[in-house]
Tab-separated table of C-alpha atoms in Angstrom:
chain	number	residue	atom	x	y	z
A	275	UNK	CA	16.605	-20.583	-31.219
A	276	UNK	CA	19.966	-19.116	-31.363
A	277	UNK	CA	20.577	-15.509	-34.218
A	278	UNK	CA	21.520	-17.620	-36.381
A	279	UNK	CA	18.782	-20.010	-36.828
A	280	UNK	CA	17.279	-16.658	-36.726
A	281	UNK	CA	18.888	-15.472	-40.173
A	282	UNK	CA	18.637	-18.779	-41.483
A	283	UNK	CA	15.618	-19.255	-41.360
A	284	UNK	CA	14.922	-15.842	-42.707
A	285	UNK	CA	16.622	-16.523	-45.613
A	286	UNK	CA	15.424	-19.149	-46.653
A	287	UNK	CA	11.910	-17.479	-46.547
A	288	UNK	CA	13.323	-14.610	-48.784
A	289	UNK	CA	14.681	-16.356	-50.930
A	290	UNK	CA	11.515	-19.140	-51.297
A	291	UNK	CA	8.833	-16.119	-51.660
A	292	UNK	CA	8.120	-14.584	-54.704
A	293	UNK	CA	6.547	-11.259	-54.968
A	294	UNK	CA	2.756	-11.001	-54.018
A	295	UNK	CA	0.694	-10.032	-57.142
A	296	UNK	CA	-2.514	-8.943	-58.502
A	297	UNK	CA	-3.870	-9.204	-61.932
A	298	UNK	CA	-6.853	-8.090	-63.131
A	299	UNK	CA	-8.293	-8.649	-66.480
A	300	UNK	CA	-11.585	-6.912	-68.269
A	301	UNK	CA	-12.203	-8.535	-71.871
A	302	UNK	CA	-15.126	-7.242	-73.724
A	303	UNK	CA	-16.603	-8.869	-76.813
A	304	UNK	CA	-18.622	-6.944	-79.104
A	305	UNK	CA	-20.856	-7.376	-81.638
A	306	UNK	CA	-20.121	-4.346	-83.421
A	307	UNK	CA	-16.865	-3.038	-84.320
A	308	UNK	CA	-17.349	0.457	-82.096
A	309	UNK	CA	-14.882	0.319	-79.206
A	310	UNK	CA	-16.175	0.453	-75.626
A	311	UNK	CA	-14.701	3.764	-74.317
A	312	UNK	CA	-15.106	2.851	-70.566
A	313	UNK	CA	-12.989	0.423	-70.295
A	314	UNK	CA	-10.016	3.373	-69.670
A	315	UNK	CA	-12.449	4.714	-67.168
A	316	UNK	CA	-13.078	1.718	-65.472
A	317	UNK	CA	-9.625	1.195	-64.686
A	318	UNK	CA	-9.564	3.766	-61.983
A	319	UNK	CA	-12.760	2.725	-60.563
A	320	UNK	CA	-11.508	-0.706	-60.414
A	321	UNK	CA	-8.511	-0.044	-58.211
A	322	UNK	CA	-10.320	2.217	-56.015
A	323	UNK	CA	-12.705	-1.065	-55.121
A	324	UNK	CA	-9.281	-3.133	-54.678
A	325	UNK	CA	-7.845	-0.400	-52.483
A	326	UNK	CA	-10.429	-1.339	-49.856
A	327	UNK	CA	-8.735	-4.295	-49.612
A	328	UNK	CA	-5.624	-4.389	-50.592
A	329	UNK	CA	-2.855	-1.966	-49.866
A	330	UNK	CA	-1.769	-0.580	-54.154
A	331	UNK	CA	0.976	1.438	-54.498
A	332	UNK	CA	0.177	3.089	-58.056
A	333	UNK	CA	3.999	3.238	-59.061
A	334	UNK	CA	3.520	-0.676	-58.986
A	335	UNK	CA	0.495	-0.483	-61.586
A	336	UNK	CA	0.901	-1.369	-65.082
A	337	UNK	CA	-1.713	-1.172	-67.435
A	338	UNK	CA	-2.118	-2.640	-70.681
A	339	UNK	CA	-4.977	-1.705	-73.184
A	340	UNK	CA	-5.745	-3.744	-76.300
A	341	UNK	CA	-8.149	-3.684	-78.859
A	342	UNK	CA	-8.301	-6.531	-81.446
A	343	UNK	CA	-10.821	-6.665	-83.747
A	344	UNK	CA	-14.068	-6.649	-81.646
A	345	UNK	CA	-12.326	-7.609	-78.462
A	346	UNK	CA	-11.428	-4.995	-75.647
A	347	UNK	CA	-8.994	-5.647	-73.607
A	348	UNK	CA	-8.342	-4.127	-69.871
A	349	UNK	CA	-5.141	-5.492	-68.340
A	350	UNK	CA	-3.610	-4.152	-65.064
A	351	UNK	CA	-0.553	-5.962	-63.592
A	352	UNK	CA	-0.248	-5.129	-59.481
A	353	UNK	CA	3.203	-5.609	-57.553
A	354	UNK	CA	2.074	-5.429	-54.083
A	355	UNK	CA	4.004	-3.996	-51.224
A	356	UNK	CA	5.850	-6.569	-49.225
A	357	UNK	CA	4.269	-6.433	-45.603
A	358	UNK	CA	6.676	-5.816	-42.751
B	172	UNK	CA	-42.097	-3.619	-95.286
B	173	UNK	CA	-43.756	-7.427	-94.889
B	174	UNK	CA	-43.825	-9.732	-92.266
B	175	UNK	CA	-42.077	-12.406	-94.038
B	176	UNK	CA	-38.908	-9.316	-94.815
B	177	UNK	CA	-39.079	-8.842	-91.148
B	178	UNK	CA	-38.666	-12.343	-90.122
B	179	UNK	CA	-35.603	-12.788	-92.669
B	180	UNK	CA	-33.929	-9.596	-91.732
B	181	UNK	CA	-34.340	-10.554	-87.916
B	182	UNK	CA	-33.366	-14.119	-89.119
B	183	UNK	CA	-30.138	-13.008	-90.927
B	184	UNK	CA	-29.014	-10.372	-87.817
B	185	UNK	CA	-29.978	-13.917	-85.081
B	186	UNK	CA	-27.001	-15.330	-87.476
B	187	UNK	CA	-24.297	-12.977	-87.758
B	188	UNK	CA	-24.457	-11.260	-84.318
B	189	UNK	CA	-22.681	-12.883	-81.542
B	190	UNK	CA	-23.380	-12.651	-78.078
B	191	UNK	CA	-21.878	-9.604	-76.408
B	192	UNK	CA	-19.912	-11.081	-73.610
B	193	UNK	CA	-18.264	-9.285	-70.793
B	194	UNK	CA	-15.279	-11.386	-68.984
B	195	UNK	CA	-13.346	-10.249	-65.777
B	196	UNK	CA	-10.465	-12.421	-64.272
B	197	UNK	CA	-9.112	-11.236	-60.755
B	198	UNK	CA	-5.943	-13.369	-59.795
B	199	UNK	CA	-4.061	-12.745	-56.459
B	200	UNK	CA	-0.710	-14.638	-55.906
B	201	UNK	CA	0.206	-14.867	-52.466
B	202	UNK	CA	3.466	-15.715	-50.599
B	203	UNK	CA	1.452	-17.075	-47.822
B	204	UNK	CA	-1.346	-19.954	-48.078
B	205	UNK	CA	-3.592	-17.995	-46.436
B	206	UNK	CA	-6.504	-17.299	-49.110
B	207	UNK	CA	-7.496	-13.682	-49.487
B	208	UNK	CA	-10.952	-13.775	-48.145
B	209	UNK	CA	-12.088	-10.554	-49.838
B	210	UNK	CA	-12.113	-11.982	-53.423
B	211	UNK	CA	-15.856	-13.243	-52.993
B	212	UNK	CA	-16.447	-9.372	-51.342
B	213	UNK	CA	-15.288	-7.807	-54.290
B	214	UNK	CA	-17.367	-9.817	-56.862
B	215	UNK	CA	-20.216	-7.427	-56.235
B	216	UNK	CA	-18.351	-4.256	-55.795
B	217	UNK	CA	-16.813	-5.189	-59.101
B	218	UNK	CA	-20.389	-5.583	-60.986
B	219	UNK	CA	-21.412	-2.236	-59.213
B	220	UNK	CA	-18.655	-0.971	-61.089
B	221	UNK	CA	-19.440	-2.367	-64.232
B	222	UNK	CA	-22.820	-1.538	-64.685
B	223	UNK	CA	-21.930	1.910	-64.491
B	224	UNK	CA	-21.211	1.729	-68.102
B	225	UNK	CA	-22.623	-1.517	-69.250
B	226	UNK	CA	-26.223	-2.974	-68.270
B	227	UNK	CA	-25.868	-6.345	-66.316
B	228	UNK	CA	-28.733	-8.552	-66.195
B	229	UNK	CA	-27.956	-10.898	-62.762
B	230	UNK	CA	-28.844	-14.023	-64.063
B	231	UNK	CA	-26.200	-12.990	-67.132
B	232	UNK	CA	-23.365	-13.463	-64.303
B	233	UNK	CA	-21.800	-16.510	-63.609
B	234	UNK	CA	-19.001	-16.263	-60.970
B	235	UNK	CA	-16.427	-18.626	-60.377
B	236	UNK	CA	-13.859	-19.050	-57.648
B	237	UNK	CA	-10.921	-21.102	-57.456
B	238	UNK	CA	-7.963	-21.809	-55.179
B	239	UNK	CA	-5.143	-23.373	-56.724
B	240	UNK	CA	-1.832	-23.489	-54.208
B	241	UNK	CA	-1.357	-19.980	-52.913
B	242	UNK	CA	-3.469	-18.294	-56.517
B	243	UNK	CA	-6.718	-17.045	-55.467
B	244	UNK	CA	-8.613	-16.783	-59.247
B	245	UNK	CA	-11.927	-15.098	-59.232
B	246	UNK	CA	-13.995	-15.345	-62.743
B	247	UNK	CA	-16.635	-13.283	-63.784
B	248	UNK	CA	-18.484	-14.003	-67.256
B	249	UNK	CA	-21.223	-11.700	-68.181
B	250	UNK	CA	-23.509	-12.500	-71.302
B	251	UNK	CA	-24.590	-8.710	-72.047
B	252	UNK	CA	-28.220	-7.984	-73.129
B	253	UNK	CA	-28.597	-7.317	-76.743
B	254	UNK	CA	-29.671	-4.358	-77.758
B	255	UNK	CA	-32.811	-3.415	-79.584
């Protein structure tokens, strides 16, 4: 393969692949209209268990929390690092 | 109070409570076909997590997995115990 099958090829893969991605969701259903404080808590906890197995960069964490009517809701969007 | 107001008040709270229900979604998109093995791994690390703040009975879990393309989805609904 001569460099420039090389650099064809390669981008073609950059431009085919999109971004790797994680998304993790936590919705929580009451009965009662109290609003489960953990979930805020949990959200650290969470990404400490995905650290183990995935490399998260926490600038490329977005979190989203929502509360409508008795539903909870834990959103975190994950960007993760491109590997080499 | 009598046993007949007990069995209506227990009747009418049956009615109006719902379920508390617990759901968690985990969805990795990959640029590679190559499924992220640790998904199934982290359904019980995840529940560890969880019942930090919220009691889980096991048979209340039902887990799902699913590999669409290069999405890894893993599905965790939780019917909470009601409390007394």
């Amino acid at each position: 393969m001569s460099i420039f099958d090389y650099f064809r090829s390669a981008k073609k893969d950059t431009a085919s692949i999109a971004k790797e991605r994680l998304q993790i969701i936590v919705a929580h259903e009451r009965n009662q209209r109290n609003k489960p404080d953990y979930l805020p808590k949990l959200q650290q906890e969470l990404l400490e268990v995905i650290r183990k197995y995935v490399d998260v960069d926490q600038d490329q964490v977005e979190v989203q929390l929502d509360n409508n009517g008795n539903c909870s809701v834990l959103e975190l969007n994950i960007t993760l690092p491109e590997r080499a």
